[in-house]
PDB file of C-alpha atoms in Angstrom:
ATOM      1  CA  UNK A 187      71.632 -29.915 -14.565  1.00 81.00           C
ATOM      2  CA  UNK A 188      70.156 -31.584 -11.635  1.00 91.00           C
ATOM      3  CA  UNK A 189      72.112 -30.917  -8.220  1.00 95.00           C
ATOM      4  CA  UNK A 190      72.193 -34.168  -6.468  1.00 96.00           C
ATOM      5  CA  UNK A 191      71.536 -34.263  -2.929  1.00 97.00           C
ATOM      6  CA  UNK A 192      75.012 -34.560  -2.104  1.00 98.00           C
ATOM      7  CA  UNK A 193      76.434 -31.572  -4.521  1.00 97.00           C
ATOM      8  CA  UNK A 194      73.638 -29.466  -2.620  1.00 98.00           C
ATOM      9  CA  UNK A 195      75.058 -30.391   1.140  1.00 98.00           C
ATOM     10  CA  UNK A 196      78.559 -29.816   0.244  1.00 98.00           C
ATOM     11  CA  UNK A 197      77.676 -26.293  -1.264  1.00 98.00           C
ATOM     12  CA  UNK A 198      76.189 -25.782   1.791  1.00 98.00           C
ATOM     13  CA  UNK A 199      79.009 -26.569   3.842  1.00 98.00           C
ATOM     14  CA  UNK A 200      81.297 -24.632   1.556  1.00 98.00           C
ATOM     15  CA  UNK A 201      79.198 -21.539   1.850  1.00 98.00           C
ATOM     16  CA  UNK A 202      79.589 -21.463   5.595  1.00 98.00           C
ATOM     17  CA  UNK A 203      82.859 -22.596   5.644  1.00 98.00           C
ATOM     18  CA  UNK A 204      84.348 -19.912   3.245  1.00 98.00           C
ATOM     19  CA  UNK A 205      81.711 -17.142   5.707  1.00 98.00           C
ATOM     20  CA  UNK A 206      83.695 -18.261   9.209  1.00 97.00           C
ATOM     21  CA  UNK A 207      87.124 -17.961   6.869  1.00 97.00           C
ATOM     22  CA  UNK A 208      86.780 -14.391   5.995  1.00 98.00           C
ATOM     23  CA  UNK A 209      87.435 -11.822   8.545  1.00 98.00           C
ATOM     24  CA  UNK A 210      83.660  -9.492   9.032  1.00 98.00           C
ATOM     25  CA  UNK A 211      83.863  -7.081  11.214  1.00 98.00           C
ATOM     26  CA  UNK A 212      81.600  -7.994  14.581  1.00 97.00           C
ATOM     27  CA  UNK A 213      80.785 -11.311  13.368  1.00 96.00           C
ATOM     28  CA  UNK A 214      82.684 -14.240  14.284  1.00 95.00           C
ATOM     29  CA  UNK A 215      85.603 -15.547  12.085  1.00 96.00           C
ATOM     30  CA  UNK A 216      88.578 -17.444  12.638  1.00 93.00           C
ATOM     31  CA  UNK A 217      90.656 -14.491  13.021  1.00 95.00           C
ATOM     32  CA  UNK A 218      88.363 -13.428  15.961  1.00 93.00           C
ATOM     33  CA  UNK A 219      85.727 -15.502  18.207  1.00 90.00           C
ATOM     34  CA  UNK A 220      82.850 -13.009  19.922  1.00 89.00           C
ATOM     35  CA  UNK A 221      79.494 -12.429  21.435  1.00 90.00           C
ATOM     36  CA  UNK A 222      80.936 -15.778  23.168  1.00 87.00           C
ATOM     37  CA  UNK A 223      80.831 -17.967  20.466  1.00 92.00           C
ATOM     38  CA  UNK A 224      83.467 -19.639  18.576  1.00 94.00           C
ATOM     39  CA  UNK A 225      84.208 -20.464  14.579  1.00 94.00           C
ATOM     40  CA  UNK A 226      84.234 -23.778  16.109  1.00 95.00           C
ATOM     41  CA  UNK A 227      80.748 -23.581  17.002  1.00 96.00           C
ATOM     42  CA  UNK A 228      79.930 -22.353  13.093  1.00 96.00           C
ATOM     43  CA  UNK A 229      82.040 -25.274  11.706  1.00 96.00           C
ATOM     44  CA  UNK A 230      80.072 -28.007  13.770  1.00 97.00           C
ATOM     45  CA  UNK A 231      76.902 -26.025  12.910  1.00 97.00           C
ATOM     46  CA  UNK A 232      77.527 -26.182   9.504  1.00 98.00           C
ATOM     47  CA  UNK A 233      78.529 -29.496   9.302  1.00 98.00           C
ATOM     48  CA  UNK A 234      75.013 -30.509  12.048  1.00 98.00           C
ATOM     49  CA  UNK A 235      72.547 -28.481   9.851  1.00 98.00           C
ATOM     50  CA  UNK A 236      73.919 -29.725   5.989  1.00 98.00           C
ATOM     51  CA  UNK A 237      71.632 -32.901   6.069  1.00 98.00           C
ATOM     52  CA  UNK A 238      68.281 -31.637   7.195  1.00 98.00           C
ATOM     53  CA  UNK A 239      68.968 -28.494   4.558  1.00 98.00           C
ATOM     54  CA  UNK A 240      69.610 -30.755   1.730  1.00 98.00           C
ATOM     55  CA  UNK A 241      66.742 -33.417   2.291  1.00 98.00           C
ATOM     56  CA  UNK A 242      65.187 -33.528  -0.553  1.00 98.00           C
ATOM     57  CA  UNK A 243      62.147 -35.459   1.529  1.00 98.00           C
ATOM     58  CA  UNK A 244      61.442 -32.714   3.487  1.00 98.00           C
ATOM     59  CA  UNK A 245      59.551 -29.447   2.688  1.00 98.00           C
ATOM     60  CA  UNK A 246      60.995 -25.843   3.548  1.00 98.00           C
ATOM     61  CA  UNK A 247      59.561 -25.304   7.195  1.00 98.00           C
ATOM     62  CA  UNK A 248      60.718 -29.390   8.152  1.00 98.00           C
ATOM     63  CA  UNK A 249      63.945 -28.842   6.914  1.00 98.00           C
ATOM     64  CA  UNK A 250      64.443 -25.101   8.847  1.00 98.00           C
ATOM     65  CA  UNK A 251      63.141 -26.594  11.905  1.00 98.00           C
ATOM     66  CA  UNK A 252      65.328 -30.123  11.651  1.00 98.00           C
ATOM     67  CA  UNK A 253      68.038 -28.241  11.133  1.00 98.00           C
ATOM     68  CA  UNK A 254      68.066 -25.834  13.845  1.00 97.00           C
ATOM     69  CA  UNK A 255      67.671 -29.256  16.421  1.00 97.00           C
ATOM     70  CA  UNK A 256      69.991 -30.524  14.715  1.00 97.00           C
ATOM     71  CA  UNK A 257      72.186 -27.643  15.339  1.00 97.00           C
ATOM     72  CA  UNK A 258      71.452 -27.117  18.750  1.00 95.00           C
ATOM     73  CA  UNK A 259      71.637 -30.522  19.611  1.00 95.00           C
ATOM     74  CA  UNK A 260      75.357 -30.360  18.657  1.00 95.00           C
ATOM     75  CA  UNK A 261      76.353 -26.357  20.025  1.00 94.00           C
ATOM     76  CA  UNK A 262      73.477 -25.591  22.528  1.00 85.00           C
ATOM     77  CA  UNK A 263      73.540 -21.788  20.616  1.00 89.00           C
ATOM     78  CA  UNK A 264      71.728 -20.074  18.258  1.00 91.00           C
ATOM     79  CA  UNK A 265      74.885 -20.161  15.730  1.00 95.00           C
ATOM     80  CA  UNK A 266      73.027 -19.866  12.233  1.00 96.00           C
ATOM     81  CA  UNK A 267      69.128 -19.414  12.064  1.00 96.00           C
ATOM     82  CA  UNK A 268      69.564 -16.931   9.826  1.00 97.00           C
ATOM     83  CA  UNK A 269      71.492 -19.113   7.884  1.00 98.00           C
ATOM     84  CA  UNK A 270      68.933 -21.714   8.031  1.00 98.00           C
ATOM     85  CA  UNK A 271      66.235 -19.847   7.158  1.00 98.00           C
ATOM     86  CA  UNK A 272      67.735 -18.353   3.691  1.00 98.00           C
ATOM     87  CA  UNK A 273      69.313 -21.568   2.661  1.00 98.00           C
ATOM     88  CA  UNK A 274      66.683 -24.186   2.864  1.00 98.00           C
ATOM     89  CA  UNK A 275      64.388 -22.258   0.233  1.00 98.00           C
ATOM     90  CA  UNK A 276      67.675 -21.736  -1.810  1.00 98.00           C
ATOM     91  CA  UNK A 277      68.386 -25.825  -1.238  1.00 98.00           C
ATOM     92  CA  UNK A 278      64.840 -26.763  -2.503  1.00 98.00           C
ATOM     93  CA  UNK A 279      64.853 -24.020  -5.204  1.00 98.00           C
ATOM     94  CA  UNK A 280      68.225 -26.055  -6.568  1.00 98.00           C
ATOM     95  CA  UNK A 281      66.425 -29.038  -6.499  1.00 98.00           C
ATOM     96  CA  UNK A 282      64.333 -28.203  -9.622  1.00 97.00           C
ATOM     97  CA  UNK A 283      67.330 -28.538 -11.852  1.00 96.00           C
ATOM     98  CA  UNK A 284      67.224 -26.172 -15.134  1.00 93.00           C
ATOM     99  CA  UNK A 285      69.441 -23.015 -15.105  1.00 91.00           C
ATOM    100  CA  UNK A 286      67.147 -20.386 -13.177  1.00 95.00           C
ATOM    101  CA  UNK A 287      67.805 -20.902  -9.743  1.00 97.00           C
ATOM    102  CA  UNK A 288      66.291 -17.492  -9.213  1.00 97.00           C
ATOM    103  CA  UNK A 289      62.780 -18.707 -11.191  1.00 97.00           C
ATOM    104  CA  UNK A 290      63.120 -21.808  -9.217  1.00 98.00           C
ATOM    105  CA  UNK A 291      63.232 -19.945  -5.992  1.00 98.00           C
ATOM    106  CA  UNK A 292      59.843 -17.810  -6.891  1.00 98.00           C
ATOM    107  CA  UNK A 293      58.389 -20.828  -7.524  1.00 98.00           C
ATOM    108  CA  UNK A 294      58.692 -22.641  -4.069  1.00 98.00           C
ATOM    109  CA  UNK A 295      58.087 -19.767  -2.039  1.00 98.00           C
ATOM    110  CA  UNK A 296      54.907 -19.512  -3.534  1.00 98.00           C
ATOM    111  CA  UNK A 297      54.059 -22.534  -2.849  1.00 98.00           C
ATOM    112  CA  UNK A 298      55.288 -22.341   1.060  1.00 98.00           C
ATOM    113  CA  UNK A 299      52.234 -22.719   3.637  1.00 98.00           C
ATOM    114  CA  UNK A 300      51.036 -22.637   7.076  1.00 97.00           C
ATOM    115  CA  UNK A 301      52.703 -25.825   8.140  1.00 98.00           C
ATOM    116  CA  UNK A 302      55.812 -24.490   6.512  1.00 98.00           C
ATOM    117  CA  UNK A 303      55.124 -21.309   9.070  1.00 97.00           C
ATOM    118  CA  UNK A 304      54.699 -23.571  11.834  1.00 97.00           C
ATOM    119  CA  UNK A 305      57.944 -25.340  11.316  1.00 97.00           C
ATOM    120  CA  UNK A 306      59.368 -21.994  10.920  1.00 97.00           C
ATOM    121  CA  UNK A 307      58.388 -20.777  13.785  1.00 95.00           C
ATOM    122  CA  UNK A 308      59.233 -23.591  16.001  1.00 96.00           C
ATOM    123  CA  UNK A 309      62.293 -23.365  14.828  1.00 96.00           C
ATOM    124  CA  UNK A 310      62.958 -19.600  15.781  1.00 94.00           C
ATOM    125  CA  UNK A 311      61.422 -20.335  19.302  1.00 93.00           C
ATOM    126  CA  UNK A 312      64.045 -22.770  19.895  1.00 94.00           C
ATOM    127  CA  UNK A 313      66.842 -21.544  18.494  1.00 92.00           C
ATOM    128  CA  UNK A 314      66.076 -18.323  20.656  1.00 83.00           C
ATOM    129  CA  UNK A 315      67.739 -15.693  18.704  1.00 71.00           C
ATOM    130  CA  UNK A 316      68.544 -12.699  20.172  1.00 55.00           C
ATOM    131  CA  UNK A 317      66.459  -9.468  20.407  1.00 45.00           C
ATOM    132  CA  UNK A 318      63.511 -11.431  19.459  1.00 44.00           C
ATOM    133  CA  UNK A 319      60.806  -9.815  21.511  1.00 42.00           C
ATOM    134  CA  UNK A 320      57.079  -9.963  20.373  1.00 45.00           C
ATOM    135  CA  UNK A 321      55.172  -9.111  17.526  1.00 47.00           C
ATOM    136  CA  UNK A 322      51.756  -7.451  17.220  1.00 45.00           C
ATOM    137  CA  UNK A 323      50.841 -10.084  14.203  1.00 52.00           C
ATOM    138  CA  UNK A 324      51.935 -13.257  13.375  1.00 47.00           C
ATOM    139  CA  UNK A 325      53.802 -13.709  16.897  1.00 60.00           C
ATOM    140  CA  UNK A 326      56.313 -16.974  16.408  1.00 70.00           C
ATOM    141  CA  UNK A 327      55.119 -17.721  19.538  1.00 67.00           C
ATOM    142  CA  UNK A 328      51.297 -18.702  18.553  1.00 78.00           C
ATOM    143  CA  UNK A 329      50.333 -20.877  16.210  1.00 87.00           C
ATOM    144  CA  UNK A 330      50.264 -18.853  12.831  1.00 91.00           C
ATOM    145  CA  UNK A 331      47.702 -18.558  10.849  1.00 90.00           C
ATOM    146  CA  UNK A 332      49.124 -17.509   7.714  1.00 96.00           C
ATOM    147  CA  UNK A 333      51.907 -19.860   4.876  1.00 97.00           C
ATOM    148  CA  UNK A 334      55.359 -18.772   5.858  1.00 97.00           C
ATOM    149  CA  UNK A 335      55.544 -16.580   3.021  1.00 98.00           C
ATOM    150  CA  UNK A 336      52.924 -13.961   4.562  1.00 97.00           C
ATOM    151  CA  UNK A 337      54.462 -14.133   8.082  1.00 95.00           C
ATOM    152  CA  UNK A 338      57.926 -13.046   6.089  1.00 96.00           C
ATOM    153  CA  UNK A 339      56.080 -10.209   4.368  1.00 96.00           C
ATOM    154  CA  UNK A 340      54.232  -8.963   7.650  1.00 94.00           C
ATOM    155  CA  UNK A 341      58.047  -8.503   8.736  1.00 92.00           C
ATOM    156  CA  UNK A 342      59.698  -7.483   5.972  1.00 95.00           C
ATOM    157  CA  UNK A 343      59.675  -3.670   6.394  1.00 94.00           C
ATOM    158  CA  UNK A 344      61.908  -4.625  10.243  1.00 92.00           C
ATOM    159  CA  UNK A 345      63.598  -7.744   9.199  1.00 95.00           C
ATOM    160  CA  UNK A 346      66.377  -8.339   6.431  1.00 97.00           C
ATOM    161  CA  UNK A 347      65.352 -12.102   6.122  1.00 97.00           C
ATOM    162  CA  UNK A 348      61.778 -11.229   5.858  1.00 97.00           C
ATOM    163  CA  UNK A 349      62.812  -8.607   3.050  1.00 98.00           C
ATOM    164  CA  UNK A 350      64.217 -11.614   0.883  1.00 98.00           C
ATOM    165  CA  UNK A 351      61.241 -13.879   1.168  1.00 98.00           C
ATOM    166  CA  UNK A 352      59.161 -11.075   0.176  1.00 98.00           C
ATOM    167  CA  UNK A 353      61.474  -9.930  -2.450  1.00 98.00           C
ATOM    168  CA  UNK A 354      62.189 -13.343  -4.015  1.00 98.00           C
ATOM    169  CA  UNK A 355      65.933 -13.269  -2.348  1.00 98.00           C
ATOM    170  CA  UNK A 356      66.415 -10.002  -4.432  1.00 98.00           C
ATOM    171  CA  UNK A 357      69.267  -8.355  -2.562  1.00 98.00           C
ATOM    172  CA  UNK A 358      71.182 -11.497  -2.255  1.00 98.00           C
ATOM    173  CA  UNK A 359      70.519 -11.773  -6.438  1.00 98.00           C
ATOM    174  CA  UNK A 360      71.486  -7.896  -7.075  1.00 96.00           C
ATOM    175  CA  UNK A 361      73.546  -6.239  -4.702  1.00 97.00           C
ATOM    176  CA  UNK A 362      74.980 -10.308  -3.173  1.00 98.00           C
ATOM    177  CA  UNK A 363      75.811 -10.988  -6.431  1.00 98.00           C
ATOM    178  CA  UNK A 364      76.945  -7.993  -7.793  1.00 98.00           C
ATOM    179  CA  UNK A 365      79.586  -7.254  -5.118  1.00 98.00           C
ATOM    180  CA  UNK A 366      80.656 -10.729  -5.632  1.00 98.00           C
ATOM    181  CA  UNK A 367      81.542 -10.034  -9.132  1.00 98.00           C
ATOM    182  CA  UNK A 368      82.850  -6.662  -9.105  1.00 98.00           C
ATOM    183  CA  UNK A 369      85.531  -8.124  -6.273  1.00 98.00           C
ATOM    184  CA  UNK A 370      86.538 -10.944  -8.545  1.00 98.00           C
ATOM    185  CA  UNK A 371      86.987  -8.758 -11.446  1.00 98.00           C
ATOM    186  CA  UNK A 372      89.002  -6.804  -9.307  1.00 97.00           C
ATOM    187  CA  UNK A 373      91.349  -9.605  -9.202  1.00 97.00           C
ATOM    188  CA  UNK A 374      90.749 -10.197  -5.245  1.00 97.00           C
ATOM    189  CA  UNK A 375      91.554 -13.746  -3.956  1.00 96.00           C
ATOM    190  CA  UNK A 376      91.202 -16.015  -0.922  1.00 96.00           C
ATOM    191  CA  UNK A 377      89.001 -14.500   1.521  1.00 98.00           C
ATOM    192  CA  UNK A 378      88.460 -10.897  -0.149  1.00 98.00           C
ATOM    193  CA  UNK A 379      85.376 -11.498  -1.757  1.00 98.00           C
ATOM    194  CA  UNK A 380      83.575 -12.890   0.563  1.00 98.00           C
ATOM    195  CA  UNK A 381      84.642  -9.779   2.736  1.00 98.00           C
ATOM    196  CA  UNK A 382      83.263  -7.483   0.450  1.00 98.00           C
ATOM    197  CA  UNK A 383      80.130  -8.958   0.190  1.00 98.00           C
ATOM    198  CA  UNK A 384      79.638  -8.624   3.883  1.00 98.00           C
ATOM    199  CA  UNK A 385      80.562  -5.112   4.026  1.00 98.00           C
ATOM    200  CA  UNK A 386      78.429  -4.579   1.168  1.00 98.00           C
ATOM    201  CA  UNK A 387      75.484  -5.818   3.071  1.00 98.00           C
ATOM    202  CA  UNK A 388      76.883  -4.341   6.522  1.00 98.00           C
ATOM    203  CA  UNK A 389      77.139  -0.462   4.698  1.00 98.00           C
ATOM    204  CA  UNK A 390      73.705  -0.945   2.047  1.00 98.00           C
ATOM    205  CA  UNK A 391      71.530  -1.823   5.270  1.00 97.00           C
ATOM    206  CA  UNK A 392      70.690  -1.641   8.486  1.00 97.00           C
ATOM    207  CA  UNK A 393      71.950  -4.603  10.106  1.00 97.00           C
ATOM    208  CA  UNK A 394      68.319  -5.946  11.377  1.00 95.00           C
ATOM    209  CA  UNK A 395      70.192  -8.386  14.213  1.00 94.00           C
ATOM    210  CA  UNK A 396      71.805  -4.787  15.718  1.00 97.00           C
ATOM    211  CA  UNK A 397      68.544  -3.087  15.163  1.00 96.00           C
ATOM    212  CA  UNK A 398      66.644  -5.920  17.497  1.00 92.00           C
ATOM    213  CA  UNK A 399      68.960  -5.403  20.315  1.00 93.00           C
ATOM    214  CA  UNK A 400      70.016  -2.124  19.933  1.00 95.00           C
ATOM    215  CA  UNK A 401      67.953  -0.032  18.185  1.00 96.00           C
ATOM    216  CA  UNK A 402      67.618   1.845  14.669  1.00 96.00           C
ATOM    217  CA  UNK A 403      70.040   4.448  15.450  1.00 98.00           C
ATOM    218  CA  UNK A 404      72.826   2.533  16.443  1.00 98.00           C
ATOM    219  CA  UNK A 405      72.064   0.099  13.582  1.00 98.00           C
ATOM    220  CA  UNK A 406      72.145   3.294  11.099  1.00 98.00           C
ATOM    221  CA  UNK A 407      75.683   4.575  12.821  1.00 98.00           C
ATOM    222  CA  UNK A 408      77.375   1.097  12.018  1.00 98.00           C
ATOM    223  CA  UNK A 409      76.039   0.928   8.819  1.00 98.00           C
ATOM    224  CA  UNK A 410      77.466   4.580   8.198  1.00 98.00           C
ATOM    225  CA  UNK A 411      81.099   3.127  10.140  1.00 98.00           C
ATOM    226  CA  UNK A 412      81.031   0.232   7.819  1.00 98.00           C
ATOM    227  CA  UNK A 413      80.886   2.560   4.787  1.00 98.00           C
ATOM    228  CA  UNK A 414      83.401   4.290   5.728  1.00 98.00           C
ATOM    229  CA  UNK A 415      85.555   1.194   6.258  1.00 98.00           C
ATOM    230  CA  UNK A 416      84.200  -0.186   3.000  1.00 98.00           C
ATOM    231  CA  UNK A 417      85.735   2.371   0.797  1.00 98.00           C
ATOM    232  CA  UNK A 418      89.185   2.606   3.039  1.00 98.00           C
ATOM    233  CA  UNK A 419      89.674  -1.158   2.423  1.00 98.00           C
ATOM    234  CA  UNK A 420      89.046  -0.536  -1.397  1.00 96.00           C
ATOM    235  CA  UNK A 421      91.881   2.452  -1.214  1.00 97.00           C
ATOM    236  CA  UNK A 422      94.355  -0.284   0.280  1.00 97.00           C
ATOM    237  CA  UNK A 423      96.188  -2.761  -1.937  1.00 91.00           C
ATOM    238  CA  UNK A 424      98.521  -4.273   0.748  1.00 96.00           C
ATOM    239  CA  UNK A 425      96.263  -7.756   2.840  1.00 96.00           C
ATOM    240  CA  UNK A 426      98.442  -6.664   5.885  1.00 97.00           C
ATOM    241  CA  UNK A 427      96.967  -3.436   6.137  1.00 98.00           C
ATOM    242  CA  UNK A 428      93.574  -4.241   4.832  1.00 98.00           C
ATOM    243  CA  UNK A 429      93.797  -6.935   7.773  1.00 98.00           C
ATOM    244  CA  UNK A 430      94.478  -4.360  10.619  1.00 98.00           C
ATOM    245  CA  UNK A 431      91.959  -2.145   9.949  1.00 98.00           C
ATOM    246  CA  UNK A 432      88.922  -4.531   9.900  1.00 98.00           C
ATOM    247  CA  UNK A 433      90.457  -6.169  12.732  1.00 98.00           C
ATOM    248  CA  UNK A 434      90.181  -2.939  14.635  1.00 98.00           C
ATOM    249  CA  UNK A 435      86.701  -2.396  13.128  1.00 98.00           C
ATOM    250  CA  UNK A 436      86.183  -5.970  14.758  1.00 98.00           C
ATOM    251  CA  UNK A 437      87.467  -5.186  18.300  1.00 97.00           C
ATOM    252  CA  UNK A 438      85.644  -2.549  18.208  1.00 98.00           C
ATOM    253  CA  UNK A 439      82.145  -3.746  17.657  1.00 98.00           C
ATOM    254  CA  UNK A 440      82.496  -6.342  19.970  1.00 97.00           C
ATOM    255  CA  UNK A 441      83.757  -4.348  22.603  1.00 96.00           C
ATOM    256  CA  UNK A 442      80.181  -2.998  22.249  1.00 97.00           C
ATOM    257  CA  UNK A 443      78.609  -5.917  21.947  1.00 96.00           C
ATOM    258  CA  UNK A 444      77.395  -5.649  18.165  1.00 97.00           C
ATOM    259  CA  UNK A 445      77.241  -8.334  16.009  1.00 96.00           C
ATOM    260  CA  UNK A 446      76.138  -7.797  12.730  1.00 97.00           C
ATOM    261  CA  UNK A 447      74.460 -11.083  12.521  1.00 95.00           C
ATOM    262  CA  UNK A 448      72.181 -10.532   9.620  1.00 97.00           C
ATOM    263  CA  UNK A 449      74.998  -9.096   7.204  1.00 98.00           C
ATOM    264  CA  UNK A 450      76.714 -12.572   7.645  1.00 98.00           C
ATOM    265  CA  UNK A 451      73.460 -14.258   7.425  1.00 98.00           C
ATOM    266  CA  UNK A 452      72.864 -12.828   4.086  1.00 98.00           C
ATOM    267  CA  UNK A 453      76.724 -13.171   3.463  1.00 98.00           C
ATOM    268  CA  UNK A 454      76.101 -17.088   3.935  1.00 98.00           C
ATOM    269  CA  UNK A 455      72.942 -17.099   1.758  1.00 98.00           C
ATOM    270  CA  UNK A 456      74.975 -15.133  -0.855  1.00 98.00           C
ATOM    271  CA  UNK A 457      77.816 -17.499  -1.096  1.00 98.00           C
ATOM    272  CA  UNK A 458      75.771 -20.874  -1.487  1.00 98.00           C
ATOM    273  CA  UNK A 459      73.377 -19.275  -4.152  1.00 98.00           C
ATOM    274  CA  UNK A 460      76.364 -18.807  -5.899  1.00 98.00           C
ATOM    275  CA  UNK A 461      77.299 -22.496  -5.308  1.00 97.00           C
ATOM    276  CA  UNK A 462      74.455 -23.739  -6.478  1.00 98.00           C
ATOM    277  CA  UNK A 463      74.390 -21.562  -9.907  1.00 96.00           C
ATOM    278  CA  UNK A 464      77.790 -23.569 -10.676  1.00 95.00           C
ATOM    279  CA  UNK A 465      76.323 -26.507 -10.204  1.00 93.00           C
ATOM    280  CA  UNK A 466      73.381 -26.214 -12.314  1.00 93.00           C
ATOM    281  CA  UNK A 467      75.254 -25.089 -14.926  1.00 88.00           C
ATOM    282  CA  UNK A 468      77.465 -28.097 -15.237  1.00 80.00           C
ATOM    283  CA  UNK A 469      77.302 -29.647 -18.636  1.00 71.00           C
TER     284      UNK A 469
END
């Protein structure tokens, strides 16, 4: 099936939605705000950057950079770049119809370019992430000369969301997907899968958004923490007690001022691919 434009926005929104709703550890959630933002702020994003991610008019670098103005014309914060950035490939991938979302998605970031790249990178200059700094190649701050695509490779050996372009969105496909499942199987409701897809991401990498600001080592020691907390949540059965032990994982990561931002990026990204694979397999 073909998604319509409207089936695509609302997954969108959904994704996000049921992201802010589960409780993640350093991110903010509605059990928690942080980092001195608010789930308010992620709701309004959401809702802000739905349109521009599911215009069907515009290509992959319009709709990333429409949607972070959009965005910041509404929160004046960078809420959900990462977001952005994953989704609108996903969005336009959808768009294909047919049942491979994953073919679809090889196909249109092949065919991303410069101007996509230029988008792109206007749209990480404004929403001002974080940690940013400079790089020696392909600096967002000068005009690229390379498709988006190649800028993502040159920084996917630092960079999580670089990883997936290169990769064709393969950790959010295998290990996303995967820990998705394996939760459901489990028989875990409400909010629990979506919680142990973040931790999955938060204890298989390096959470690139703590690495920016703080470094490789302290990104490494809360991916190690997060492992740990990973497999204590899996040894509890009772919500209450699963509950006060992330929330103490929580306060204490943003006590330090970590935010695993990319982990609930990819969390995000995770959650609307599997959105869209419901919809295009609609009779």
């Amino acid at each position: 099936m073909k998604p319509t434009r409207e089936q695509i926005r609302r997954a969108y929104i959904d994704a996000c939605y049921h992201e802010i709703d589960a409780l993640k550890p350093g991110n903010v959630h509605r059990f928690a705000d942080g980092h001195k933002m608010s789930a308010a702020q992620f709701f309004d994003s959401a809702q802000a950057s739905a349109t521009p991610i599911a215009d069907p008019e515009l290509a992959i670098g319009a709709r990333i950079l429409a949607a972070i103005r959009a965005t910041r014309q509404k929160v004046e914060t960078n809420t959900n770049l990462g977001i952005v950035l994953l989704c609108a490939p996903l969005a336009q991938a959808a768009e294909r119809g047919g049942a491979d979302l994953r073919a679809n998605l090889d196909a249109v970031l092949a065919l991303l370019d410069v101007e996509d790249a230029r988008n792109a990178f206007a749209a990480i200059v404004l929403a001002q992430p974080g940690g940013l700094g400079s790089a020696t190649r392909h600096d967002v701050a000068e005009e690229p000369a390379v498709t988006l695509l190649e800028a993502m490779r040159e920084a996917a050996d630092r960079d999580m969301i670089g990883r997936q372009y290169a990769t064709g969105f393969a950790d959010i496909f295998s290990g996303g997907f995967a820990a998705h499942a394996a939760a459901v199987q489990a028989g875990e409701e409400q909010m629990w899968p979506v919680v142990f897809v973040y931790l999955h991401y938060l204890s298989a990498f390096a959470d690139s958004h703590i690495a920016r600001k703080f470094g490789a080592a302290r990104a490494e020691a809360t991916r190690k923490k997060a492992a740990h907390i990973l497999e204590r949540v899996h040894a509890l059965k009772d919500g209450t007690e699963r509950e006060k032990l992330l929330l103490a994982f929580d306060a204490e990561l943003k006590h330090d001022g970590i935010n695993p931002g990319t982990s609930a990026d990819l969390t995000v990204a995770t959650l609307f691919a599997l959105q869209l694979n419901l919809v295009l397999h609609i009779p």
